[in-house]
PDB file of C-alpha atoms in Angstrom:
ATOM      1  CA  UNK A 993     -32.537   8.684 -16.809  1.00 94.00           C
ATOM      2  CA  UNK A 994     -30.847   5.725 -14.690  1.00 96.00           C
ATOM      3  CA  UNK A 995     -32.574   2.524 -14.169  1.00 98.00           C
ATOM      4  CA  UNK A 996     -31.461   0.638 -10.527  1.00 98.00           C
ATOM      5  CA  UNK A 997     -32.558  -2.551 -10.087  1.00 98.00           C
ATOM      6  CA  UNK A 998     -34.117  -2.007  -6.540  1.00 98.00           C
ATOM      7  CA  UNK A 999     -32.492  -5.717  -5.370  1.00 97.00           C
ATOM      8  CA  UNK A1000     -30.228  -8.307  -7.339  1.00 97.00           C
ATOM      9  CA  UNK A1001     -33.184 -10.354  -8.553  1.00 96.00           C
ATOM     10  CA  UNK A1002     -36.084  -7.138  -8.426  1.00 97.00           C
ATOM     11  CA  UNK A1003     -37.408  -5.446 -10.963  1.00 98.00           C
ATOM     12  CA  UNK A1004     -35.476  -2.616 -12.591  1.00 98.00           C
ATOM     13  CA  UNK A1005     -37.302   0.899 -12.284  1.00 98.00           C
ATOM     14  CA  UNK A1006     -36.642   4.243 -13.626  1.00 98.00           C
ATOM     15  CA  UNK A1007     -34.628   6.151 -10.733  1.00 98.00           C
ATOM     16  CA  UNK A1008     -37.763   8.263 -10.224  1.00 98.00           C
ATOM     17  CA  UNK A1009     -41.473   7.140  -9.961  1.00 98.00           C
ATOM     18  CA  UNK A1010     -44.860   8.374 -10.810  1.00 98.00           C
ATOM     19  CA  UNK A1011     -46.829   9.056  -8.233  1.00 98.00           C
ATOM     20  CA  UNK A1012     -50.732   8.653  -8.708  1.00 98.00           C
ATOM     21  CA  UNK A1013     -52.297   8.625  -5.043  1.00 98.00           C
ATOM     22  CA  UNK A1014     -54.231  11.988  -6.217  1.00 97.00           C
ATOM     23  CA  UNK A1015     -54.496  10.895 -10.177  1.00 98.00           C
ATOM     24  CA  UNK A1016     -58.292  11.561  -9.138  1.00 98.00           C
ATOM     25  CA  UNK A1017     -57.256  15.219  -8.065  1.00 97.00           C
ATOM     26  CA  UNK A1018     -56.324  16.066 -11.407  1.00 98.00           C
ATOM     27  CA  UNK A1019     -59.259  16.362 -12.876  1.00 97.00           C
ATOM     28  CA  UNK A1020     -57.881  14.786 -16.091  1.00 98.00           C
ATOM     29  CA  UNK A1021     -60.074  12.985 -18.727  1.00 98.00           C
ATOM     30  CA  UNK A1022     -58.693   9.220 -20.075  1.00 98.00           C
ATOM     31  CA  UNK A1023     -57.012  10.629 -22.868  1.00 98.00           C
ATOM     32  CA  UNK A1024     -55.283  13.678 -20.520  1.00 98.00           C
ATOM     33  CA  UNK A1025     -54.067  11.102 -18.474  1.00 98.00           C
ATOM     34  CA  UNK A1026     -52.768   8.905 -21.262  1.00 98.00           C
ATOM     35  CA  UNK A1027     -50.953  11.739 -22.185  1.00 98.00           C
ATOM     36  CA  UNK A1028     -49.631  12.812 -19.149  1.00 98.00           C
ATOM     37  CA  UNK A1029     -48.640   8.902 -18.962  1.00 98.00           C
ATOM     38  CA  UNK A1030     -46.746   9.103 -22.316  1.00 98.00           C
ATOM     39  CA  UNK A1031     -44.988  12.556 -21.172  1.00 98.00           C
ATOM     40  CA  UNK A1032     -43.776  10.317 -18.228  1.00 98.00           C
ATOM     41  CA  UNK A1033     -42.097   8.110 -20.591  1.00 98.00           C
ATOM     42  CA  UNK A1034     -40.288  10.377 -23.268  1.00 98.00           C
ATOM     43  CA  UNK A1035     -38.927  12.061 -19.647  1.00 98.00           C
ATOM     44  CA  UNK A1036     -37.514   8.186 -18.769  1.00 98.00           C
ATOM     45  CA  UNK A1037     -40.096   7.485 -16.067  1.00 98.00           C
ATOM     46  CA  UNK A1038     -41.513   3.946 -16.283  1.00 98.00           C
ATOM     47  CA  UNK A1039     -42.166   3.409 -13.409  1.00 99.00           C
ATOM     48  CA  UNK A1040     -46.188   4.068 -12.009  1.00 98.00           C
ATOM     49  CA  UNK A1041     -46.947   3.912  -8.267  1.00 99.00           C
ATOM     50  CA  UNK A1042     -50.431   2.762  -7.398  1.00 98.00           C
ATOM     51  CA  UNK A1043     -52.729   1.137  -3.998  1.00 98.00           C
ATOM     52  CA  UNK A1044     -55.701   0.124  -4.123  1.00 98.00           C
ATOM     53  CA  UNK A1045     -56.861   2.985  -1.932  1.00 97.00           C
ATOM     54  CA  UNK A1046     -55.884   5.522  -3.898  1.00 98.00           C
ATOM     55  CA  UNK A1047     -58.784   8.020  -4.791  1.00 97.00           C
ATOM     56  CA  UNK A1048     -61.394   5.909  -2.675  1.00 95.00           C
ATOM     57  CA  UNK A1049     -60.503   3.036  -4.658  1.00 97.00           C
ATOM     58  CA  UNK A1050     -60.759   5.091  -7.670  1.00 97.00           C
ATOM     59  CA  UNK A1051     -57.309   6.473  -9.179  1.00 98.00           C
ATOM     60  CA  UNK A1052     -56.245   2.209 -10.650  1.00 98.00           C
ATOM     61  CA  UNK A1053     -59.269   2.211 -12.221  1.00 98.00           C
ATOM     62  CA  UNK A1054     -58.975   5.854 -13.604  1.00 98.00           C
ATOM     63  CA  UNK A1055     -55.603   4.995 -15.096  1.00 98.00           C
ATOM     64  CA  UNK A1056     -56.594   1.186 -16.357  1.00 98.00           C
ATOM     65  CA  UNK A1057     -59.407   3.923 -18.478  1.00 98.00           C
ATOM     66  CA  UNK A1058     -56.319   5.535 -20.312  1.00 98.00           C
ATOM     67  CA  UNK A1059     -53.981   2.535 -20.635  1.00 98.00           C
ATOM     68  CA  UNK A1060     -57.128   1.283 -22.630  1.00 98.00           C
ATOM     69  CA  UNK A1061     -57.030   3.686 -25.276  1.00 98.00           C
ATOM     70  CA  UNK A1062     -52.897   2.578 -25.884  1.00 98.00           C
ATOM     71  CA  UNK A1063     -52.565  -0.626 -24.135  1.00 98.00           C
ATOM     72  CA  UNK A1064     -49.056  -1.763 -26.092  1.00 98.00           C
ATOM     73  CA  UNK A1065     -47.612   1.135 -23.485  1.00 98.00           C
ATOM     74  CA  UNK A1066     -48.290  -1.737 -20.979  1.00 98.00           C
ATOM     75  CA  UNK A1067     -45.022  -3.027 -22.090  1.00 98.00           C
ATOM     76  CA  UNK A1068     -43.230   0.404 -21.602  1.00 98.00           C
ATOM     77  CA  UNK A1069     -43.892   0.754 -17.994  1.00 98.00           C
ATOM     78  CA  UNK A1070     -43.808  -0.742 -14.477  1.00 98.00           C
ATOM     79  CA  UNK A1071     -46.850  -0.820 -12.717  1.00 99.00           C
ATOM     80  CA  UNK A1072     -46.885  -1.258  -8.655  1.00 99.00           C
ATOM     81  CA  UNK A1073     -49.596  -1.139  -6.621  1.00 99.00           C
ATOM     82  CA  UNK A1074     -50.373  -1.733  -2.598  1.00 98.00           C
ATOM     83  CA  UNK A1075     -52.672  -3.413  -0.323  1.00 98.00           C
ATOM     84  CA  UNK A1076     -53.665  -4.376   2.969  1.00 98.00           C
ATOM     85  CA  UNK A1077     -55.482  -1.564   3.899  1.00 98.00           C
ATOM     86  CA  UNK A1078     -59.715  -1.359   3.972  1.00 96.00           C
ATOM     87  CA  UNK A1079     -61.338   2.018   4.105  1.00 96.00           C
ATOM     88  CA  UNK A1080     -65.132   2.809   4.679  1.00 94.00           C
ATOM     89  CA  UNK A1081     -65.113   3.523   1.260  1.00 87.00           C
ATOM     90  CA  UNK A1082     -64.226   0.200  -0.202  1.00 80.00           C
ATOM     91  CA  UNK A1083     -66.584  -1.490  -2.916  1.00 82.00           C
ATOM     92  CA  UNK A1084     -68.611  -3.797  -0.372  1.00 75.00           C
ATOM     93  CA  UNK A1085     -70.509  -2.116   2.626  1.00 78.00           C
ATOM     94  CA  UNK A1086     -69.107  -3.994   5.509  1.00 88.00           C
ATOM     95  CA  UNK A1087     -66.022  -1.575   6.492  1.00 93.00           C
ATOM     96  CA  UNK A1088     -67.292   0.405   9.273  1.00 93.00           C
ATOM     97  CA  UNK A1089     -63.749   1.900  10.526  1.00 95.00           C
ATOM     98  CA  UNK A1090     -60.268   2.240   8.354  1.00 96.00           C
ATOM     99  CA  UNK A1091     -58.351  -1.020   9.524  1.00 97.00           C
ATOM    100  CA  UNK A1092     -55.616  -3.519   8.294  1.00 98.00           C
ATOM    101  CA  UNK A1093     -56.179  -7.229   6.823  1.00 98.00           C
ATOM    102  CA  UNK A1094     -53.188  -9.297   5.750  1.00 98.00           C
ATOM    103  CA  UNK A1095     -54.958 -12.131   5.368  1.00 98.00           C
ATOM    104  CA  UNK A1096     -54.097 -14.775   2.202  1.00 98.00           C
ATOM    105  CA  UNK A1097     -57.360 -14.417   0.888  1.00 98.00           C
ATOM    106  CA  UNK A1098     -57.512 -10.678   1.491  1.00 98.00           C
ATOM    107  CA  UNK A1099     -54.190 -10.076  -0.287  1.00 98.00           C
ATOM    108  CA  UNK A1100     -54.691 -11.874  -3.494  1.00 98.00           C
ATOM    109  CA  UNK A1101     -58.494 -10.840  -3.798  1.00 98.00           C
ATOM    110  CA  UNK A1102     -56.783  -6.748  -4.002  1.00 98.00           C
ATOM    111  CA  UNK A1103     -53.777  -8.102  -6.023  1.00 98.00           C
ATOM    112  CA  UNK A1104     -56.296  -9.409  -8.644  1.00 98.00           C
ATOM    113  CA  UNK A1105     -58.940  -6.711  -8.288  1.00 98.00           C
ATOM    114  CA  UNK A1106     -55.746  -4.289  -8.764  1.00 98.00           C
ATOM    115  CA  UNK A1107     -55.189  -6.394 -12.014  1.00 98.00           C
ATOM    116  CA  UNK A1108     -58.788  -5.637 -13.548  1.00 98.00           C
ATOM    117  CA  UNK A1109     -58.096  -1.966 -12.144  1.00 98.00           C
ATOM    118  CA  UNK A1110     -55.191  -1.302 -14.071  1.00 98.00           C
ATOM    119  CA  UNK A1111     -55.980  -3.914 -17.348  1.00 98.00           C
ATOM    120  CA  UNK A1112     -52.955  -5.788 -16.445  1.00 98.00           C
ATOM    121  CA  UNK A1113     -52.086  -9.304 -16.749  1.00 98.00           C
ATOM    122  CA  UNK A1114     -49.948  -8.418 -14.062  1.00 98.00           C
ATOM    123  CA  UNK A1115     -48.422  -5.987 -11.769  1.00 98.00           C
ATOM    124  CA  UNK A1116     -44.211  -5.619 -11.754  1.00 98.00           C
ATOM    125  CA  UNK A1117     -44.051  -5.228  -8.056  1.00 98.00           C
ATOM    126  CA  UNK A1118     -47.159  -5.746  -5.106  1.00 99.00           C
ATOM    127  CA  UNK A1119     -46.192  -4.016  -1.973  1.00 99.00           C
ATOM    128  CA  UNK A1120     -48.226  -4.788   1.853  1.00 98.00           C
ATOM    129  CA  UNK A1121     -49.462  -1.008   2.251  1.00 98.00           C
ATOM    130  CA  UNK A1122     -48.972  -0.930   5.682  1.00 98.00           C
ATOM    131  CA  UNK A1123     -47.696  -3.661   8.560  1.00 98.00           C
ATOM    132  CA  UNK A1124     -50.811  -5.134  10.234  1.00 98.00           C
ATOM    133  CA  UNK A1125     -50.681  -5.721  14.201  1.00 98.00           C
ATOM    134  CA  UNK A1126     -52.375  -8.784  13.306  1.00 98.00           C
ATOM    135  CA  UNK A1127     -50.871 -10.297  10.797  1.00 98.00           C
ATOM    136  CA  UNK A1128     -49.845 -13.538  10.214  1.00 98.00           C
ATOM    137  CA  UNK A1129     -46.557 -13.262   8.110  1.00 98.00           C
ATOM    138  CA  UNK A1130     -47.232 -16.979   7.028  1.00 98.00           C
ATOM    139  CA  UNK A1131     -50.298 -15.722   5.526  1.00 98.00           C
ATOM    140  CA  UNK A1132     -48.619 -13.678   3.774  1.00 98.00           C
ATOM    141  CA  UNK A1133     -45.919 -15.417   2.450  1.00 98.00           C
ATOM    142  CA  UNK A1134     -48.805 -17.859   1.346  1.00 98.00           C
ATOM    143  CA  UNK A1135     -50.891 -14.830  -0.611  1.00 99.00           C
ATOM    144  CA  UNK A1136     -46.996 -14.052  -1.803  1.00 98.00           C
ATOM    145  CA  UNK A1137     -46.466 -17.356  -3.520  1.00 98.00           C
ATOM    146  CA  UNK A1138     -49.587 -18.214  -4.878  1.00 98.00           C
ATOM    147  CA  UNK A1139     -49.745 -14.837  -6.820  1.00 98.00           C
ATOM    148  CA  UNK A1140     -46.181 -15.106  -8.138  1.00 98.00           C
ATOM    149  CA  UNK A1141     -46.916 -18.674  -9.165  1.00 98.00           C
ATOM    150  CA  UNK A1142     -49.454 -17.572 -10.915  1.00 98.00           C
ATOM    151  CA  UNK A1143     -47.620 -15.169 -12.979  1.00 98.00           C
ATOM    152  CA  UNK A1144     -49.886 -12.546 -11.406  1.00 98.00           C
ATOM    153  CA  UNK A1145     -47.534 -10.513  -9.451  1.00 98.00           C
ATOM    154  CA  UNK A1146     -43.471 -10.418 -10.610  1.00 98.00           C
ATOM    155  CA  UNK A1147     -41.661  -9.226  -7.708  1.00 98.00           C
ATOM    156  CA  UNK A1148     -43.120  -8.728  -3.715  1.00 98.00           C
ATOM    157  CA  UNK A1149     -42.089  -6.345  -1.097  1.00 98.00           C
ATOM    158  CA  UNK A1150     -43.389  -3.815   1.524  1.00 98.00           C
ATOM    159  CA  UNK A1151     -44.221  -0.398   2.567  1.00 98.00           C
ATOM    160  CA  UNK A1152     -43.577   1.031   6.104  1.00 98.00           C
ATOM    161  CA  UNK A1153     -42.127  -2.029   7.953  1.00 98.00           C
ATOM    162  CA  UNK A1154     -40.056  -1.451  10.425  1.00 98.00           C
ATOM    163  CA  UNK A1155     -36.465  -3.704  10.679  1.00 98.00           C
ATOM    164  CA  UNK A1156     -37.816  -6.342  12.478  1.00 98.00           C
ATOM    165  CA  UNK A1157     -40.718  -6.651  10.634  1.00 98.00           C
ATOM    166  CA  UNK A1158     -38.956  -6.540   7.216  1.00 98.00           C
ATOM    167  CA  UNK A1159     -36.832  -9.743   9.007  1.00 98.00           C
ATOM    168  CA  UNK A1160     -39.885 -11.065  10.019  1.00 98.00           C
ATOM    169  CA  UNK A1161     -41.406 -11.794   6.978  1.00 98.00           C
ATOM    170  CA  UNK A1162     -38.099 -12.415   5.179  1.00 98.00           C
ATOM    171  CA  UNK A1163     -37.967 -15.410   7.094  1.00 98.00           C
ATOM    172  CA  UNK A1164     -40.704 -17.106   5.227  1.00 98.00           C
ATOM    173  CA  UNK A1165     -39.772 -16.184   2.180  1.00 98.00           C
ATOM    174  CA  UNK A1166     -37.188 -18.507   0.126  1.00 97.00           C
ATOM    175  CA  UNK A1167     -36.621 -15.459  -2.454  1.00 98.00           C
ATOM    176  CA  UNK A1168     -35.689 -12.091  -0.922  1.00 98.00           C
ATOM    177  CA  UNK A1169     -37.961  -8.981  -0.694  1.00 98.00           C
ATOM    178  CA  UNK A1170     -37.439  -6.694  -3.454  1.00 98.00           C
ATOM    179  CA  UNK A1171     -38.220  -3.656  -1.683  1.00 98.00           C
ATOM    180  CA  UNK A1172     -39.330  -1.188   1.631  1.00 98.00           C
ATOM    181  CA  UNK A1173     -41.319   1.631   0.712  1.00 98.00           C
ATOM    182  CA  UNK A1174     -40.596   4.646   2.975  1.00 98.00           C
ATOM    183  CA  UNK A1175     -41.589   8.251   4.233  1.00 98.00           C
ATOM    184  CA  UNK A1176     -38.035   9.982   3.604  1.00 98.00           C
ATOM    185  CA  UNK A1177     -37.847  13.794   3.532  1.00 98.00           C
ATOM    186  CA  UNK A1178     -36.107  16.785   5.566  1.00 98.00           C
ATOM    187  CA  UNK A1179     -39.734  17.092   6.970  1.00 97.00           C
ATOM    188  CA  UNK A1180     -39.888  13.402   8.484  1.00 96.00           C
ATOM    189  CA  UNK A1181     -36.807  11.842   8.958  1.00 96.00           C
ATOM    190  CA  UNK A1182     -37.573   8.980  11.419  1.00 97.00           C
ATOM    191  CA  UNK A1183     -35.992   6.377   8.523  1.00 98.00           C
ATOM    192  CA  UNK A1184     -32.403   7.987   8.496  1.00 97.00           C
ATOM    193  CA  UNK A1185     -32.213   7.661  12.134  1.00 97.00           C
ATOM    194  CA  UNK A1186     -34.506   3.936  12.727  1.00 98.00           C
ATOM    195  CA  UNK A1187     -32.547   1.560  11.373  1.00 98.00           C
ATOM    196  CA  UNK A1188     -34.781   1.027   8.005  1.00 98.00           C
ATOM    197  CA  UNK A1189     -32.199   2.784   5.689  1.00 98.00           C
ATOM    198  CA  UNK A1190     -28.995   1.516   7.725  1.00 98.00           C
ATOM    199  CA  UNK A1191     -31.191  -2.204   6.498  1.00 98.00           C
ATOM    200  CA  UNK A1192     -31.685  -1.327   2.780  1.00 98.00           C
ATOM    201  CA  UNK A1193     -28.120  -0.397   2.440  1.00 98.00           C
ATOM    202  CA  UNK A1194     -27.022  -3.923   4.203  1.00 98.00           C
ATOM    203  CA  UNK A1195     -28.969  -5.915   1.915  1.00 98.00           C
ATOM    204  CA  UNK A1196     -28.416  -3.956  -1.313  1.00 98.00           C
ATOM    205  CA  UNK A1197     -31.867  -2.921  -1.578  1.00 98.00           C
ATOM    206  CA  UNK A1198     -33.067   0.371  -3.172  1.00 98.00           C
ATOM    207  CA  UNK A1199     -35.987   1.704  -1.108  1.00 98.00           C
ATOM    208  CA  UNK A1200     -38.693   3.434  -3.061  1.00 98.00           C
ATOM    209  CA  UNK A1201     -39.406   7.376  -1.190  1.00 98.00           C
ATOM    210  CA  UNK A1202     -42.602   8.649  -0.230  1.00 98.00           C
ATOM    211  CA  UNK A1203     -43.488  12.083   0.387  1.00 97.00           C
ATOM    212  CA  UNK A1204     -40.654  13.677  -0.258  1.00 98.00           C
ATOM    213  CA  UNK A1205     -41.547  17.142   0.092  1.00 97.00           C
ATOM    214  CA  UNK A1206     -43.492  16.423   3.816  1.00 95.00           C
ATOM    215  CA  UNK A1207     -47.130  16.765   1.549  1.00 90.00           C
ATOM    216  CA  UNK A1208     -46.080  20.224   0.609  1.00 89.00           C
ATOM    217  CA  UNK A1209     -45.584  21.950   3.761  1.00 91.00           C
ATOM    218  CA  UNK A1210     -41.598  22.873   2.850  1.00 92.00           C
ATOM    219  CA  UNK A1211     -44.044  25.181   0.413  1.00 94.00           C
ATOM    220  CA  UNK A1212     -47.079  26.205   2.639  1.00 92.00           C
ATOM    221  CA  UNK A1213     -46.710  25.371   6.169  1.00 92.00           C
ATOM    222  CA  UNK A1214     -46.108  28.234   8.634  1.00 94.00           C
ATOM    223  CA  UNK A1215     -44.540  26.198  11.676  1.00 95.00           C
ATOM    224  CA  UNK A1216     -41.417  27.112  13.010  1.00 96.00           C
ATOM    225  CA  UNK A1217     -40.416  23.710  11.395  1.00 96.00           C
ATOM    226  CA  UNK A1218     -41.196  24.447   8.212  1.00 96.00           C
ATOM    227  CA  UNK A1219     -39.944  28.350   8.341  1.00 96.00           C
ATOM    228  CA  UNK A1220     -36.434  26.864   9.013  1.00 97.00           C
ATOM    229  CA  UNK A1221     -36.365  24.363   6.245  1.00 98.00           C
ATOM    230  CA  UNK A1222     -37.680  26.674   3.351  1.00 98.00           C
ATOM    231  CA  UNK A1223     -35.021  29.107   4.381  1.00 98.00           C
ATOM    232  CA  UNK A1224     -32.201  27.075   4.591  1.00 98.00           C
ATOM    233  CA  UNK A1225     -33.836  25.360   0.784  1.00 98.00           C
ATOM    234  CA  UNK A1226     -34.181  28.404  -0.838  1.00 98.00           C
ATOM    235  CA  UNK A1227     -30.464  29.603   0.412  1.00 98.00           C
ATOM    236  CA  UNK A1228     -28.889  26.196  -1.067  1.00 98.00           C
ATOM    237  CA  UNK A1229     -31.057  26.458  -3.962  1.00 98.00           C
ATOM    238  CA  UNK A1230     -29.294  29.888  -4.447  1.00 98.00           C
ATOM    239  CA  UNK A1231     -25.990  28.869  -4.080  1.00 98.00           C
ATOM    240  CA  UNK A1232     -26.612  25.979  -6.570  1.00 98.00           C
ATOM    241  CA  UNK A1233     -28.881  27.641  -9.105  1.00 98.00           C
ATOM    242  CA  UNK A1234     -31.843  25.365  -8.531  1.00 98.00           C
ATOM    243  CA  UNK A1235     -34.870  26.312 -10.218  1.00 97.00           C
ATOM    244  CA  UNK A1236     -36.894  25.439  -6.735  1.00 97.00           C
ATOM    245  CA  UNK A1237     -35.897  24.412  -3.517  1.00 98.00           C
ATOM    246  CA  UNK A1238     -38.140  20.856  -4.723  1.00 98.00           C
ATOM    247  CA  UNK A1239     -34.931  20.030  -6.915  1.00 98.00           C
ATOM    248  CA  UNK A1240     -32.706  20.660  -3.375  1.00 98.00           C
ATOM    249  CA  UNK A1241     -34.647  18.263  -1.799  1.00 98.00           C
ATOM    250  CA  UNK A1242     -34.776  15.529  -4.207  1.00 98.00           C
ATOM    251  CA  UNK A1243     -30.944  16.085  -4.387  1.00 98.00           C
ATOM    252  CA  UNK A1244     -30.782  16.152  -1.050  1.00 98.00           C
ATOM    253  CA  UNK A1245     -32.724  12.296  -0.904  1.00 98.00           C
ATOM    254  CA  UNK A1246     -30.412  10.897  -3.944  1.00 98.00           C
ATOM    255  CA  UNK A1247     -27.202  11.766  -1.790  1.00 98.00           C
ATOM    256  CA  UNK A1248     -28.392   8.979   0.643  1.00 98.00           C
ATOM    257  CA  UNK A1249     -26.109   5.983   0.294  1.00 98.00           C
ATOM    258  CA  UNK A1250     -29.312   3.482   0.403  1.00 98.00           C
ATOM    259  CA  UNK A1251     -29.911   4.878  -2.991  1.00 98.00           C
ATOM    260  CA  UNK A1252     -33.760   5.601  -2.892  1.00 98.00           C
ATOM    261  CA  UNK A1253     -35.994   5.956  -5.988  1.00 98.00           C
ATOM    262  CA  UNK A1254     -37.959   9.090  -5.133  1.00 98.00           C
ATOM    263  CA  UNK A1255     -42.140   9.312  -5.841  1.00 98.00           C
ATOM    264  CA  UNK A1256     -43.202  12.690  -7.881  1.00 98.00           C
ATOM    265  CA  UNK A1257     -46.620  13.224  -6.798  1.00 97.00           C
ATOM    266  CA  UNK A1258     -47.794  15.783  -9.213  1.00 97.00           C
ATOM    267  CA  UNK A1259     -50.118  16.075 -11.632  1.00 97.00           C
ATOM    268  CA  UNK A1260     -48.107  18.591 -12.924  1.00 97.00           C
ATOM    269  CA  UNK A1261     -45.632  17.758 -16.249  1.00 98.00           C
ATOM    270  CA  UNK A1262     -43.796  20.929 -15.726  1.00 98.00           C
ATOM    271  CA  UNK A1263     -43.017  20.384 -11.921  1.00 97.00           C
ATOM    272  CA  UNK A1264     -42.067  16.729 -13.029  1.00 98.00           C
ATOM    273  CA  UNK A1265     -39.537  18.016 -15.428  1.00 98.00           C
ATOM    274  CA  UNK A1266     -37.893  20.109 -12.358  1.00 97.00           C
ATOM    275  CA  UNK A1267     -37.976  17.775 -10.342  1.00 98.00           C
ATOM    276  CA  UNK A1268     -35.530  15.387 -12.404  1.00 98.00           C
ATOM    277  CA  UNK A1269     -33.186  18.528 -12.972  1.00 98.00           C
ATOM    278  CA  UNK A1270     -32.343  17.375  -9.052  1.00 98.00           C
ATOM    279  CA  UNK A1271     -30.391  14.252 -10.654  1.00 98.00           C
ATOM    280  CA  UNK A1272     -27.714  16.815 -11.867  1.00 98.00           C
ATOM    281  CA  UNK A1273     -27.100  18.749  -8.437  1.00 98.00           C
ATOM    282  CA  UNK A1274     -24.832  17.583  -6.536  1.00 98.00           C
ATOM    283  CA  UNK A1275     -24.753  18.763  -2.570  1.00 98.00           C
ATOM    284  CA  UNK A1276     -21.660  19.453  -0.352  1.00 98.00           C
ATOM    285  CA  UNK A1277     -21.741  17.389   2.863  1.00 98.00           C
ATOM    286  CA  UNK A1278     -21.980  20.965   4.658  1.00 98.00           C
ATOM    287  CA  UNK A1279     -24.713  21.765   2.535  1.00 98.00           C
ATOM    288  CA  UNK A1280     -26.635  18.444   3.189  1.00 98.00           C
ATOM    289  CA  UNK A1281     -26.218  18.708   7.075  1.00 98.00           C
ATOM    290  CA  UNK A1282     -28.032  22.200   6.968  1.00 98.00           C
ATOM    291  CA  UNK A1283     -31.015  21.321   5.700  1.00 98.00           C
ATOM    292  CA  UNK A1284     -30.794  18.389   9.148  1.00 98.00           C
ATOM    293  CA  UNK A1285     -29.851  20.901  10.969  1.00 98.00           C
ATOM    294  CA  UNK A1286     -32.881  23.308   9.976  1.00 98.00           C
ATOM    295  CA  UNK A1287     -35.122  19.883  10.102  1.00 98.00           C
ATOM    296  CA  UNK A1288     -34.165  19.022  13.885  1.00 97.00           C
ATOM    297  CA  UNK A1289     -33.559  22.364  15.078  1.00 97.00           C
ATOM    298  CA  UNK A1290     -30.164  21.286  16.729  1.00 97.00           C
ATOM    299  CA  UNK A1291     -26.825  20.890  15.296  1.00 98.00           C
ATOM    300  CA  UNK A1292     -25.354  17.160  14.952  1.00 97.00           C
ATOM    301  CA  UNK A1293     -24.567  15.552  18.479  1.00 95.00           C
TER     302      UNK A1293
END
């Protein structure tokens, strides 16, 4: 499997990530998910995505269990994780309502919690989950430096910034941003058309993709929407001999010129193993504009 460095001076990741925002779905005991970890790896996945969040706050310390029983894979693998976000769910009993804090304090309290979560020394890459009306990009930059100072946290970024608030908090930064963290998929595909890929390709940088496959409705959902695309998927997949039309879509994400690093979600190892079959399909340009046309309804302007 390729490894892209997602910026100049970022970390390099394996081209396609491990997803673990429903690890606690899986229903897996420590040693099944150690397994399913080390399955990851002899496929060329490194690369683990994590938040806080995850599970109510449960899935970082669910996989810290099985990194326990093997913790020399710690230096096979690339752990990232998120914050920023505070659920009613949290440890401590004063969230009344899901809300945002990007506070200093707030930000390296989760980055080090995320460390005892995971039984890390440190995490490869810490991400801001979401942007945060109120936040204070100097606080930021501030929770940024002390934790990378500290040797706690390698390489910063973000997840779900817009342009301008990418540039925003660029500005305070004296190294540069190693990556944006993005909904891109036929189902949702505000980022082709917002700027936030057109910015990723400017600067080099190799966006990481979430939900790929629209949180399986390609597969399930019965709107109009979704009719469209799962015809005109299973049609390419035909004419390509996919296995699924998952591997069209992950195709269909690789063929974008800001070179994102796609997020498997499953819990799966067999669905894993067709989704990375994607890496060796190549789409026409006619066959990529169907599946936007089928996603918009319209043909190109």
């Amino acid at each position: 499997m390729k490894r892209i460095k997602t910026e100049a001076n970022g970390p390099e990741f394996s081209q396609f990530i491990a997803g673990y925002w429903r690890l606690m779905d899986w229903n897996m005991t420590p040693q099944e998910r150690l397994t399913f970890l080390k399955q990851h790896l002899e496929l060329g996945i490194t690369t683990c995505d994590h938040a806080d969040i995850y599970g109510n706050y449960e899935c970082e310390s669910a996989f810290g269990e099985a990194l326990k029983l093997e913790p020399s894979l710690r230096d096979s693998i690339e752990l990232v994780s998120k914050c920023g976000i505070r659920l009613p769910s949290a440890p401590s009993n004063d969230v009344t309502l899901p809300h945002y804090n990007t506070t200093t304090d707030y930000i390296v309290a989760q980055a080090e919690q995320s460390l005892k979560n995971l039984r890390t020394d440190h995490l490869d890459l810490l991400l801001v989950h979401r942007p945060d009306p109120l936040m204070n990009v100097d606080d930021i930059a501030e929770a940024f430096n002390l934790l990378k100072q500290d040797g706690k946290v390698k390489h910063v970024g973000v997840s779900n910034f817009t342009t301008s608030q990418f540039d925003l908090l660029q500005s305070r930064l004296d190294y540069p941003l190693a990556t944006n963290q993005l909904e891109i998929s036929p189902v949702n595909m505000t980022t082709l058309h917002d700027g936030s890929l057109d910015q990723m390709q400017q600067h080099r940088i190799a966006p990481m993709a979430w939900s790929c496959l629209g949180g399986g409705s390609l597969f399930s959902g019965q709107d109009e929407k979704s009719k469209r695309l799962r015809a005109e998927l299973e049609s390419i997949a035909a004419e390509v001999g996919a296995d699924g039309i998952d591997q069209i879509v992950y195709a269909w994400i690789l063929a974008l010129p800001s070179n994102p690093l796609p997020i498997i979600g499953s819990g799966k190892i067999e669905r894993v193993r067709q989704a990375l079959r994607s890496a060796d399909i190549t789409l026409t340009r006619q066959q990529w504009f169907r599946i936007w046309v089928a996603s918009n309804g319209h043909n190109v302007p």
